[in-house]
């Protein structure tokens, strides 16, 4: 079944940067899709339009049959629990601990002064700990995030998204700042999340080889347009 459908989505920044131009594609529940293309192609803009971090100018973005472009500001918090996101630069709160960053996901990034763990229920803490174990961070839970490696930080970002129980996980260049070993760990976790939790994953990548080896489908973007939408094996054959 279709989880997400984009119809003629366009996004212009200022007067003359057309970042997305009539983008059309749909995503089925449970798919693992890579979005590839050169820097500046519009990949990041595309993902950010889906959870309304950015407002597209035209078109429709149907998520669970609702056009997210019609949602009011007060509904965006709820949308972003269902559409989680992770970032190239992790976007963690460095002075807080790992578990506090994960629990932060529950609150929609409202600042809990001092990061008081007492603010959260036992059930929420159990959930956070269970996710951190899945992601191999059980020994890091009470460390400050600025003491972690990049790969560990990205795993915290994944846990922070997952605690909201999303249907769709958007990953914006999640391995662009990581070495090959850490990149493999992150990609393996994303694949595992997709298969074991049934979460649909969209991941922006500029490493074509990684995209080809992990994805059910690849969407190629260039100059704001979709230029490829198909299986990874067909791309290999074209080369
Ligand atoms: P990618 O993720 O593929 O590198 P982006 O979506 O970041 O591409 O950028 C697409 C185009 O939009 C680029 O030309 C970029 O410079 C421009 N752009 C992105 N964000 C902004 C912004 N906030 N204001 C103006 N132009 C932007
Ligand atoms: P990230 O660190 O998440 O990869 P970027 O470094 O690509 O993000 O961009 C940081 C911010 O700058 C984003 O909010 C993005 O929209 C904005 N931005 C990117 N390209 C441009 C541009 N050409 N003009 C203005 N703002 C831009």
PDB file of C-alpha atoms and ligand atoms in Angstrom:
ATOM      1  CA  UNK A   1       0.000   0.000   0.000  1.00  0.00           C
ATOM      2  CA  UNK A   2       1.080   3.571  -0.707  1.00  0.00           C
ATOM      3  CA  UNK A   3       2.391   5.466   2.297  1.00  0.00           C
ATOM      4  CA  UNK A   4       3.590   8.625   0.592  1.00  0.00           C
ATOM      5  CA  UNK A   5       2.791  10.232  -2.739  1.00  0.00           C
ATOM      6  CA  UNK A   6       4.309  13.381  -4.195  1.00  0.00           C
ATOM      7  CA  UNK A   7       2.419  15.118  -6.980  1.00  0.00           C
ATOM      8  CA  UNK A   8       4.005  17.963  -8.950  1.00  0.00           C
ATOM      9  CA  UNK A   9       5.943  19.222  -5.945  1.00  0.00           C
ATOM     10  CA  UNK A  10       7.931  22.401  -6.558  1.00  0.00           C
ATOM     11  CA  UNK A  11      10.027  24.515  -4.237  1.00  0.00           C
ATOM     12  CA  UNK A  12      11.622  27.822  -5.052  1.00  0.00           C
ATOM     13  CA  UNK A  13      13.995  29.691  -2.754  1.00  0.00           C
ATOM     14  CA  UNK A  14      13.926  33.444  -3.235  1.00  0.00           C
ATOM     15  CA  UNK A  15      13.428  34.713  -6.772  1.00  0.00           C
ATOM     16  CA  UNK A  16      15.468  32.363  -8.873  1.00  0.00           C
ATOM     17  CA  UNK A  17      16.544  29.148  -7.142  1.00  0.00           C
ATOM     18  CA  UNK A  18      14.158  26.442  -8.272  1.00  0.00           C
ATOM     19  CA  UNK A  19      15.275  23.676  -5.891  1.00  0.00           C
ATOM     20  CA  UNK A  20      12.472  21.243  -6.828  1.00  0.00           C
ATOM     21  CA  UNK A  21      10.563  21.252 -10.078  1.00  0.00           C
ATOM     22  CA  UNK A  22       7.435  19.105 -10.580  1.00  0.00           C
ATOM     23  CA  UNK A  23       8.594  16.143  -8.524  1.00  0.00           C
ATOM     24  CA  UNK A  24       6.381  13.065  -8.727  1.00  0.00           C
ATOM     25  CA  UNK A  25       6.843   9.686  -7.079  1.00  0.00           C
ATOM     26  CA  UNK A  26       5.230   7.419  -4.546  1.00  0.00           C
ATOM     27  CA  UNK A  27       6.552   5.265  -1.736  1.00  0.00           C
ATOM     28  CA  UNK A  28       5.075   2.003  -0.538  1.00  0.00           C
ATOM     29  CA  UNK A  29       4.895   0.946   3.081  1.00  0.00           C
ATOM     30  CA  UNK A  30       8.065  -0.858   4.142  1.00  0.00           C
ATOM     31  CA  UNK A  31      10.239   0.230   1.220  1.00  0.00           C
ATOM     32  CA  UNK A  32      13.886   1.192   1.682  1.00  0.00           C
ATOM     33  CA  UNK A  33      14.639   3.911  -0.878  1.00  0.00           C
ATOM     34  CA  UNK A  34      17.810   5.868  -1.574  1.00  0.00           C
ATOM     35  CA  UNK A  35      17.704   9.313  -3.121  1.00  0.00           C
ATOM     36  CA  UNK A  36      20.915  10.015  -4.989  1.00  0.00           C
ATOM     37  CA  UNK A  37      22.244  12.956  -6.932  1.00  0.00           C
ATOM     38  CA  UNK A  38      24.990  15.579  -6.880  1.00  0.00           C
ATOM     39  CA  UNK A  39      25.330  18.270  -4.243  1.00  0.00           C
ATOM     40  CA  UNK A  40      22.725  20.989  -4.816  1.00  0.00           C
ATOM     41  CA  UNK A  41      20.360  18.640  -6.687  1.00  0.00           C
ATOM     42  CA  UNK A  42      17.554  19.248  -4.184  1.00  0.00           C
ATOM     43  CA  UNK A  43      17.715  16.047  -2.100  1.00  0.00           C
ATOM     44  CA  UNK A  44      17.744  17.776   1.262  1.00  0.00           C
ATOM     45  CA  UNK A  45      14.979  20.164   0.243  1.00  0.00           C
ATOM     46  CA  UNK A  46      12.923  17.187  -0.911  1.00  0.00           C
ATOM     47  CA  UNK A  47      13.089  15.395   2.456  1.00  0.00           C
ATOM     48  CA  UNK A  48      12.484  18.610   4.401  1.00  0.00           C
ATOM     49  CA  UNK A  49       9.326  19.337   2.440  1.00  0.00           C
ATOM     50  CA  UNK A  50       7.905  15.961   3.497  1.00  0.00           C
ATOM     51  CA  UNK A  51       7.817  16.757   7.220  1.00  0.00           C
ATOM     52  CA  UNK A  52       7.212  20.477   6.660  1.00  0.00           C
ATOM     53  CA  UNK A  53      10.580  21.678   7.909  1.00  0.00           C
ATOM     54  CA  UNK A  54      10.343  23.534   4.596  1.00  0.00           C
ATOM     55  CA  UNK A  55       7.114  24.577   2.871  1.00  0.00           C
ATOM     56  CA  UNK A  56       6.870  23.513  -0.753  1.00  0.00           C
ATOM     57  CA  UNK A  57       5.330  26.157  -3.013  1.00  0.00           C
ATOM     58  CA  UNK A  58       3.209  23.913  -5.196  1.00  0.00           C
ATOM     59  CA  UNK A  59       1.911  20.396  -5.491  1.00  0.00           C
ATOM     60  CA  UNK A  60       0.692  17.789  -3.039  1.00  0.00           C
ATOM     61  CA  UNK A  61       2.517  15.597  -0.544  1.00  0.00           C
ATOM     62  CA  UNK A  62       0.103  12.901   0.546  1.00  0.00           C
ATOM     63  CA  UNK A  63       1.176  11.030   3.664  1.00  0.00           C
ATOM     64  CA  UNK A  64      -1.334   8.469   4.882  1.00  0.00           C
ATOM     65  CA  UNK A  65      -3.768  10.086   2.425  1.00  0.00           C
ATOM     66  CA  UNK A  66      -3.471  13.536   4.016  1.00  0.00           C
ATOM     67  CA  UNK A  67      -1.858  16.412   2.122  1.00  0.00           C
ATOM     68  CA  UNK A  68       0.810  17.572   4.562  1.00  0.00           C
ATOM     69  CA  UNK A  69       0.911  20.941   2.778  1.00  0.00           C
ATOM     70  CA  UNK A  70      -2.619  21.597   4.100  1.00  0.00           C
ATOM     71  CA  UNK A  71      -1.735  20.936   7.740  1.00  0.00           C
ATOM     72  CA  UNK A  72      -1.922  23.815  10.209  1.00  0.00           C
ATOM     73  CA  UNK A  73       1.057  24.727  12.380  1.00  0.00           C
ATOM     74  CA  UNK A  74      -0.533  23.065  15.399  1.00  0.00           C
ATOM     75  CA  UNK A  75      -0.660  19.729  13.526  1.00  0.00           C
ATOM     76  CA  UNK A  76       3.018  19.709  12.578  1.00  0.00           C
ATOM     77  CA  UNK A  77       4.200  18.299  15.892  1.00  0.00           C
ATOM     78  CA  UNK A  78       2.028  15.228  15.326  1.00  0.00           C
ATOM     79  CA  UNK A  79       3.189  14.910  11.711  1.00  0.00           C
ATOM     80  CA  UNK A  80       6.817  14.903  12.858  1.00  0.00           C
ATOM     81  CA  UNK A  81       6.215  12.052  15.285  1.00  0.00           C
ATOM     82  CA  UNK A  82       5.030   9.970  12.318  1.00  0.00           C
ATOM     83  CA  UNK A  83       7.783  11.228  10.010  1.00  0.00           C
ATOM     84  CA  UNK A  84      11.082  11.035  11.923  1.00  0.00           C
ATOM     85  CA  UNK A  85      14.287  12.558  10.626  1.00  0.00           C
ATOM     86  CA  UNK A  86      18.027  12.164  11.102  1.00  0.00           C
ATOM     87  CA  UNK A  87      20.678  14.582   9.873  1.00  0.00           C
ATOM     88  CA  UNK A  88      24.229  14.664   8.567  1.00  0.00           C
ATOM     89  CA  UNK A  89      25.366  16.699  11.557  1.00  0.00           C
ATOM     90  CA  UNK A  90      23.200  14.721  14.022  1.00  0.00           C
ATOM     91  CA  UNK A  91      21.553  17.843  15.552  1.00  0.00           C
ATOM     92  CA  UNK A  92      21.906  16.547  19.117  1.00  0.00           C
ATOM     93  CA  UNK A  93      21.959  18.684  22.250  1.00  0.00           C
ATOM     94  CA  UNK A  94      25.625  18.218  23.112  1.00  0.00           C
ATOM     95  CA  UNK A  95      25.476  19.206  26.787  1.00  0.00           C
ATOM     96  CA  UNK A  96      22.813  16.600  27.512  1.00  0.00           C
ATOM     97  CA  UNK A  97      23.358  12.879  28.001  1.00  0.00           C
ATOM     98  CA  UNK A  98      22.589  10.244  25.403  1.00  0.00           C
ATOM     99  CA  UNK A  99      19.402   9.091  27.123  1.00  0.00           C
ATOM    100  CA  UNK A 100      18.240  12.683  27.611  1.00  0.00           C
ATOM    101  CA  UNK A 101      18.677  13.348  23.899  1.00  0.00           C
ATOM    102  CA  UNK A 102      16.602  10.287  23.075  1.00  0.00           C
ATOM    103  CA  UNK A 103      13.846  11.241  25.537  1.00  0.00           C
ATOM    104  CA  UNK A 104      13.941  14.746  24.077  1.00  0.00           C
ATOM    105  CA  UNK A 105      12.427  13.206  20.955  1.00  0.00           C
ATOM    106  CA  UNK A 106       9.269  12.593  22.978  1.00  0.00           C
ATOM    107  CA  UNK A 107       8.889  16.269  23.701  1.00  0.00           C
ATOM    108  CA  UNK A 108       9.479  17.631  20.245  1.00  0.00           C
ATOM    109  CA  UNK A 109      12.728  19.267  21.264  1.00  0.00           C
ATOM    110  CA  UNK A 110      11.157  21.533  23.873  1.00  0.00           C
ATOM    111  CA  UNK A 111      14.023  22.295  26.193  1.00  0.00           C
ATOM    112  CA  UNK A 112      13.865  20.590  29.526  1.00  0.00           C
ATOM    113  CA  UNK A 113      16.048  22.877  31.628  1.00  0.00           C
ATOM    114  CA  UNK A 114      18.900  20.826  33.021  1.00  0.00           C
ATOM    115  CA  UNK A 115      17.554  17.870  31.103  1.00  0.00           C
ATOM    116  CA  UNK A 116      15.877  16.500  34.242  1.00  0.00           C
ATOM    117  CA  UNK A 117      15.365  12.791  33.707  1.00  0.00           C
ATOM    118  CA  UNK A 118      12.672  12.877  36.408  1.00  0.00           C
ATOM    119  CA  UNK A 119      10.449  14.637  33.917  1.00  0.00           C
ATOM    120  CA  UNK A 120       9.891  11.394  32.041  1.00  0.00           C
ATOM    121  CA  UNK A 121       7.785   8.381  32.982  1.00  0.00           C
ATOM    122  CA  UNK A 122       9.352   5.016  33.798  1.00  0.00           C
ATOM    123  CA  UNK A 123       7.764   3.622  30.641  1.00  0.00           C
ATOM    124  CA  UNK A 124       9.404   6.310  28.506  1.00  0.00           C
ATOM    125  CA  UNK A 125      12.769   5.575  30.105  1.00  0.00           C
ATOM    126  CA  UNK A 126      12.358   1.841  29.541  1.00  0.00           C
ATOM    127  CA  UNK A 127      11.597   2.519  25.889  1.00  0.00           C
ATOM    128  CA  UNK A 128      14.657   4.748  25.525  1.00  0.00           C
ATOM    129  CA  UNK A 129      16.917   2.149  27.149  1.00  0.00           C
ATOM    130  CA  UNK A 130      15.536  -0.605  24.979  1.00  0.00           C
ATOM    131  CA  UNK A 131      16.212   1.421  21.802  1.00  0.00           C
ATOM    132  CA  UNK A 132      19.708   2.323  22.983  1.00  0.00           C
ATOM    133  CA  UNK A 133      20.428  -1.389  23.503  1.00  0.00           C
ATOM    134  CA  UNK A 134      19.227  -2.214  20.008  1.00  0.00           C
ATOM    135  CA  UNK A 135      21.583   0.458  18.683  1.00  0.00           C
ATOM    136  CA  UNK A 136      24.530  -0.821  20.748  1.00  0.00           C
ATOM    137  CA  UNK A 137      24.721   2.225  23.023  1.00  0.00           C
ATOM    138  CA  UNK A 138      23.964   0.613  26.380  1.00  0.00           C
ATOM    139  CA  UNK A 139      27.399   1.570  27.738  1.00  0.00           C
ATOM    140  CA  UNK A 140      27.065   5.182  26.557  1.00  0.00           C
ATOM    141  CA  UNK A 141      23.611   6.039  27.954  1.00  0.00           C
ATOM    142  CA  UNK A 142      24.728   8.482  30.633  1.00  0.00           C
ATOM    143  CA  UNK A 143      27.614  10.073  28.731  1.00  0.00           C
ATOM    144  CA  UNK A 144      27.285  13.588  27.390  1.00  0.00           C
ATOM    145  CA  UNK A 145      26.771  13.558  23.631  1.00  0.00           C
ATOM    146  CA  UNK A 146      29.870  15.657  23.005  1.00  0.00           C
ATOM    147  CA  UNK A 147      31.970  12.720  24.270  1.00  0.00           C
ATOM    148  CA  UNK A 148      30.740  10.383  21.543  1.00  0.00           C
ATOM    149  CA  UNK A 149      32.182   9.502  18.149  1.00  0.00           C
ATOM    150  CA  UNK A 150      30.299  10.547  15.026  1.00  0.00           C
ATOM    151  CA  UNK A 151      28.931   7.064  14.475  1.00  0.00           C
ATOM    152  CA  UNK A 152      27.676   6.892  18.067  1.00  0.00           C
ATOM    153  CA  UNK A 153      26.061  10.320  17.702  1.00  0.00           C
ATOM    154  CA  UNK A 154      24.210   9.193  14.619  1.00  0.00           C
ATOM    155  CA  UNK A 155      22.916   6.133  16.490  1.00  0.00           C
ATOM    156  CA  UNK A 156      21.583   8.491  19.178  1.00  0.00           C
ATOM    157  CA  UNK A 157      19.861  10.441  16.407  1.00  0.00           C
ATOM    158  CA  UNK A 158      18.247   7.241  15.170  1.00  0.00           C
ATOM    159  CA  UNK A 159      17.044   6.326  18.679  1.00  0.00           C
ATOM    160  CA  UNK A 160      15.644   9.837  19.149  1.00  0.00           C
ATOM    161  CA  UNK A 161      13.599   9.450  15.976  1.00  0.00           C
ATOM    162  CA  UNK A 162      12.457   5.902  16.780  1.00  0.00           C
ATOM    163  CA  UNK A 163      11.131   6.685  20.257  1.00  0.00           C
ATOM    164  CA  UNK A 164       8.289   8.569  18.572  1.00  0.00           C
ATOM    165  CA  UNK A 165       7.221   5.382  16.790  1.00  0.00           C
ATOM    166  CA  UNK A 166       7.417   6.844  13.262  1.00  0.00           C
ATOM    167  CA  UNK A 167       6.010   5.220  10.149  1.00  0.00           C
ATOM    168  CA  UNK A 168       8.557   6.941   7.919  1.00  0.00           C
ATOM    169  CA  UNK A 169      12.196   7.735   8.681  1.00  0.00           C
ATOM    170  CA  UNK A 170      13.881  10.444   6.608  1.00  0.00           C
ATOM    171  CA  UNK A 171      17.680  10.322   6.627  1.00  0.00           C
ATOM    172  CA  UNK A 172      19.495  13.348   5.204  1.00  0.00           C
ATOM    173  CA  UNK A 173      23.050  12.308   4.287  1.00  0.00           C
ATOM    174  CA  UNK A 174      23.344  10.208   7.474  1.00  0.00           C
ATOM    175  CA  UNK A 175      26.825   8.875   6.669  1.00  0.00           C
ATOM    176  CA  UNK A 176      28.390  11.855   4.884  1.00  0.00           C
ATOM    177  CA  UNK A 177      30.500  12.748   7.941  1.00  0.00           C
ATOM    178  CA  UNK A 178      31.451   9.180   8.885  1.00  0.00           C
ATOM    179  CA  UNK A 179      34.314   6.846   8.016  1.00  0.00           C
ATOM    180  CA  UNK A 180      33.567   3.642   6.070  1.00  0.00           C
ATOM    181  CA  UNK A 181      33.298   1.426   9.170  1.00  0.00           C
ATOM    182  CA  UNK A 182      30.913   3.721  11.016  1.00  0.00           C
ATOM    183  CA  UNK A 183      28.976   4.217   7.771  1.00  0.00           C
ATOM    184  CA  UNK A 184      28.418   0.487   7.453  1.00  0.00           C
ATOM    185  CA  UNK A 185      27.200   0.263  11.048  1.00  0.00           C
ATOM    186  CA  UNK A 186      24.688   3.062  10.441  1.00  0.00           C
ATOM    187  CA  UNK A 187      23.441   1.658   7.127  1.00  0.00           C
ATOM    188  CA  UNK A 188      23.080  -1.808   8.694  1.00  0.00           C
ATOM    189  CA  UNK A 189      21.024  -0.310  11.543  1.00  0.00           C
ATOM    190  CA  UNK A 190      18.777   1.549   9.086  1.00  0.00           C
ATOM    191  CA  UNK A 191      18.238  -1.626   7.073  1.00  0.00           C
ATOM    192  CA  UNK A 192      17.550  -3.610  10.227  1.00  0.00           C
ATOM    193  CA  UNK A 193      15.034  -1.025  11.451  1.00  0.00           C
ATOM    194  CA  UNK A 194      13.284  -1.179   8.129  1.00  0.00           C
ATOM    195  CA  UNK A 195      12.980  -4.970   8.097  1.00  0.00           C
ATOM    196  CA  UNK A 196      12.335  -5.692  11.783  1.00  0.00           C
ATOM    197  CA  UNK A 197      10.194  -2.676  12.702  1.00  0.00           C
ATOM    198  CA  UNK A 198       8.443  -2.281   9.356  1.00  0.00           C
ATOM    199  CA  UNK A 199       9.456   1.370   9.137  1.00  0.00           C
ATOM    200  CA  UNK A 200       9.683   2.908   5.673  1.00  0.00           C
ATOM    201  CA  UNK A 201      13.087   4.518   5.085  1.00  0.00           C
ATOM    202  CA  UNK A 202      14.087   7.284   2.678  1.00  0.00           C
ATOM    203  CA  UNK A 203      17.781   8.071   2.679  1.00  0.00           C
ATOM    204  CA  UNK A 204      19.679  10.816   0.868  1.00  0.00           C
ATOM    205  CA  UNK A 205      23.089   9.572  -0.176  1.00  0.00           C
ATOM    206  CA  UNK A 206      25.812  10.797  -2.437  1.00  0.00           C
ATOM    207  CA  UNK A 207      27.643   7.438  -2.266  1.00  0.00           C
ATOM    208  CA  UNK A 208      26.061   5.589  -5.179  1.00  0.00           C
ATOM    209  CA  UNK A 209      27.671   2.242  -4.269  1.00  0.00           C
ATOM    210  CA  UNK A 210      26.069   2.334  -0.817  1.00  0.00           C
ATOM    211  CA  UNK A 211      22.701   3.295  -2.286  1.00  0.00           C
ATOM    212  CA  UNK A 212      22.847   0.403  -4.735  1.00  0.00           C
ATOM    213  CA  UNK A 213      23.753  -2.225  -2.180  1.00  0.00           C
ATOM    214  CA  UNK A 214      21.169  -1.325   0.490  1.00  0.00           C
ATOM    215  CA  UNK A 215      18.077  -0.119  -1.363  1.00  0.00           C
ATOM    216  CA  UNK A 216      14.917  -1.700  -2.737  1.00  0.00           C
ATOM    217  CA  UNK A 217      14.616   1.272  -5.073  1.00  0.00           C
ATOM    218  CA  UNK A 218      16.715   4.254  -6.094  1.00  0.00           C
ATOM    219  CA  UNK A 219      15.427   7.701  -6.998  1.00  0.00           C
ATOM    220  CA  UNK A 220      17.904   9.873  -8.878  1.00  0.00           C
ATOM    221  CA  UNK A 221      17.562  13.638  -8.594  1.00  0.00           C
ATOM    222  CA  UNK A 222      19.346  16.242 -10.692  1.00  0.00           C
ATOM    223  CA  UNK A 223      18.681  19.988 -10.816  1.00  0.00           C
ATOM    224  CA  UNK A 224      15.447  19.609  -8.864  1.00  0.00           C
ATOM    225  CA  UNK A 225      13.965  16.916 -11.086  1.00  0.00           C
ATOM    226  CA  UNK A 226      13.558  13.161 -10.748  1.00  0.00           C
ATOM    227  CA  UNK A 227      15.766  11.665 -13.446  1.00  0.00           C
ATOM    228  CA  UNK A 228      15.668   8.009 -12.355  1.00  0.00           C
ATOM    229  CA  UNK A 229      13.174   5.940 -10.399  1.00  0.00           C
ATOM    230  CA  UNK A 230      13.755   2.207 -10.409  1.00  0.00           C
ATOM    231  CA  UNK A 231      15.596  -0.791  -9.111  1.00  0.00           C
ATOM    232  CA  UNK A 232      19.282  -0.563  -8.153  1.00  0.00           C
ATOM    233  CA  UNK A 233      20.154  -3.401 -10.531  1.00  0.00           C
ATOM    234  CA  UNK A 234      18.907  -1.488 -13.570  1.00  0.00           C
ATOM    235  CA  UNK A 235      21.234   1.397 -12.739  1.00  0.00           C
ATOM    236  CA  UNK A 236      24.186  -1.009 -12.665  1.00  0.00           C
ATOM    237  CA  UNK A 237      23.173  -2.394 -16.045  1.00  0.00           C
ATOM    238  CA  UNK A 238      23.030   1.047 -17.615  1.00  0.00           C
ATOM    239  CA  UNK A 239      26.640   1.715 -16.694  1.00  0.00           C
TER     240      UNK A 239
HETATM  241  P1  LIG B   1      21.198  18.686  -1.963  1.00  0.00           P
HETATM  242  O1  LIG B   1      20.621  18.189  -0.676  1.00  0.00           O
HETATM  243  O2  LIG B   1      20.930  17.749  -3.108  1.00  0.00           O
HETATM  244  O3  LIG B   1      22.643  19.045  -1.848  1.00  0.00           O
HETATM  245  P2  LIG B   1      19.657  21.096  -1.442  1.00  0.00           P
HETATM  246  O4  LIG B   1      18.249  20.710  -1.303  1.00  0.00           O
HETATM  247  O5  LIG B   1      20.434  21.363  -0.180  1.00  0.00           O
HETATM  248  O6  LIG B   1      20.411  20.023  -2.369  1.00  0.00           O
HETATM  249  O7  LIG B   1      19.751  22.403  -2.327  1.00  0.00           O
HETATM  250  C1  LIG B   1      19.072  22.532  -3.572  1.00  0.00           C
HETATM  251  C2  LIG B   1      19.283  23.956  -4.098  1.00  0.00           C
HETATM  252  O8  LIG B   1      18.605  24.885  -3.260  1.00  0.00           O
HETATM  253  C3  LIG B   1      20.734  24.406  -4.109  1.00  0.00           C
HETATM  254  O9  LIG B   1      20.877  25.253  -5.217  1.00  0.00           O
HETATM  255  C4  LIG B   1      20.881  25.163  -2.789  1.00  0.00           C
HETATM  256  O10 LIG B   1      21.903  26.135  -2.874  1.00  0.00           O
HETATM  257  C5  LIG B   1      19.503  25.800  -2.668  1.00  0.00           C
HETATM  258  N1  LIG B   1      19.095  26.019  -1.253  1.00  0.00           N
HETATM  259  C6  LIG B   1      18.973  25.089  -0.297  1.00  0.00           C
HETATM  260  N2  LIG B   1      18.543  25.606   0.856  1.00  0.00           N
HETATM  261  C7  LIG B   1      18.379  26.932   0.610  1.00  0.00           C
HETATM  262  C8  LIG B   1      17.943  28.033   1.405  1.00  0.00           C
HETATM  263  N3  LIG B   1      17.576  27.879   2.664  1.00  0.00           N
HETATM  264  N4  LIG B   1      17.891  29.232   0.812  1.00  0.00           N
HETATM  265  C9  LIG B   1      18.240  29.408  -0.487  1.00  0.00           C
HETATM  266  N5  LIG B   1      18.659  28.417  -1.290  1.00  0.00           N
HETATM  267  C10 LIG B   1      18.726  27.186  -0.748  1.00  0.00           C
HETATM  268  P1  LIG B   2      23.024  20.075   7.078  1.00  0.00           P
HETATM  269  O1  LIG B   2      24.072  20.492   8.056  1.00  0.00           O
HETATM  270  O2  LIG B   2      21.792  19.568   7.753  1.00  0.00           O
HETATM  271  O3  LIG B   2      23.505  19.178   5.974  1.00  0.00           O
HETATM  272  P2  LIG B   2      23.417  22.262   5.282  1.00  0.00           P
HETATM  273  O4  LIG B   2      24.792  22.487   5.778  1.00  0.00           O
HETATM  274  O5  LIG B   2      23.189  21.685   3.917  1.00  0.00           O
HETATM  275  O6  LIG B   2      22.564  21.420   6.347  1.00  0.00           O
HETATM  276  O7  LIG B   2      22.603  23.626   5.332  1.00  0.00           O
HETATM  277  C1  LIG B   2      22.473  24.319   6.553  1.00  0.00           C
HETATM  278  C2  LIG B   2      21.337  25.340   6.388  1.00  0.00           C
HETATM  279  O8  LIG B   2      21.621  26.261   5.331  1.00  0.00           O
HETATM  280  C3  LIG B   2      20.011  24.676   6.032  1.00  0.00           C
HETATM  281  O9  LIG B   2      18.978  25.269   6.781  1.00  0.00           O
HETATM  282  C4  LIG B   2      19.835  24.949   4.555  1.00  0.00           C
HETATM  283  O10 LIG B   2      18.487  25.062   4.189  1.00  0.00           O
HETATM  284  C5  LIG B   2      20.543  26.295   4.389  1.00  0.00           C
HETATM  285  N1  LIG B   2      21.103  26.467   3.035  1.00  0.00           N
HETATM  286  C6  LIG B   2      21.658  25.514   2.253  1.00  0.00           C
HETATM  287  N2  LIG B   2      22.014  26.025   1.059  1.00  0.00           N
HETATM  288  C7  LIG B   2      21.706  27.352   1.108  1.00  0.00           C
HETATM  289  C8  LIG B   2      21.838  28.433   0.189  1.00  0.00           C
HETATM  290  N3  LIG B   2      22.331  28.274  -1.031  1.00  0.00           N
HETATM  291  N4  LIG B   2      21.418  29.640   0.594  1.00  0.00           N
HETATM  292  C9  LIG B   2      20.904  29.806   1.810  1.00  0.00           C
HETATM  293  N5  LIG B   2      20.738  28.848   2.711  1.00  0.00           N
HETATM  294  C10 LIG B   2      21.141  27.621   2.372  1.00  0.00           C
END
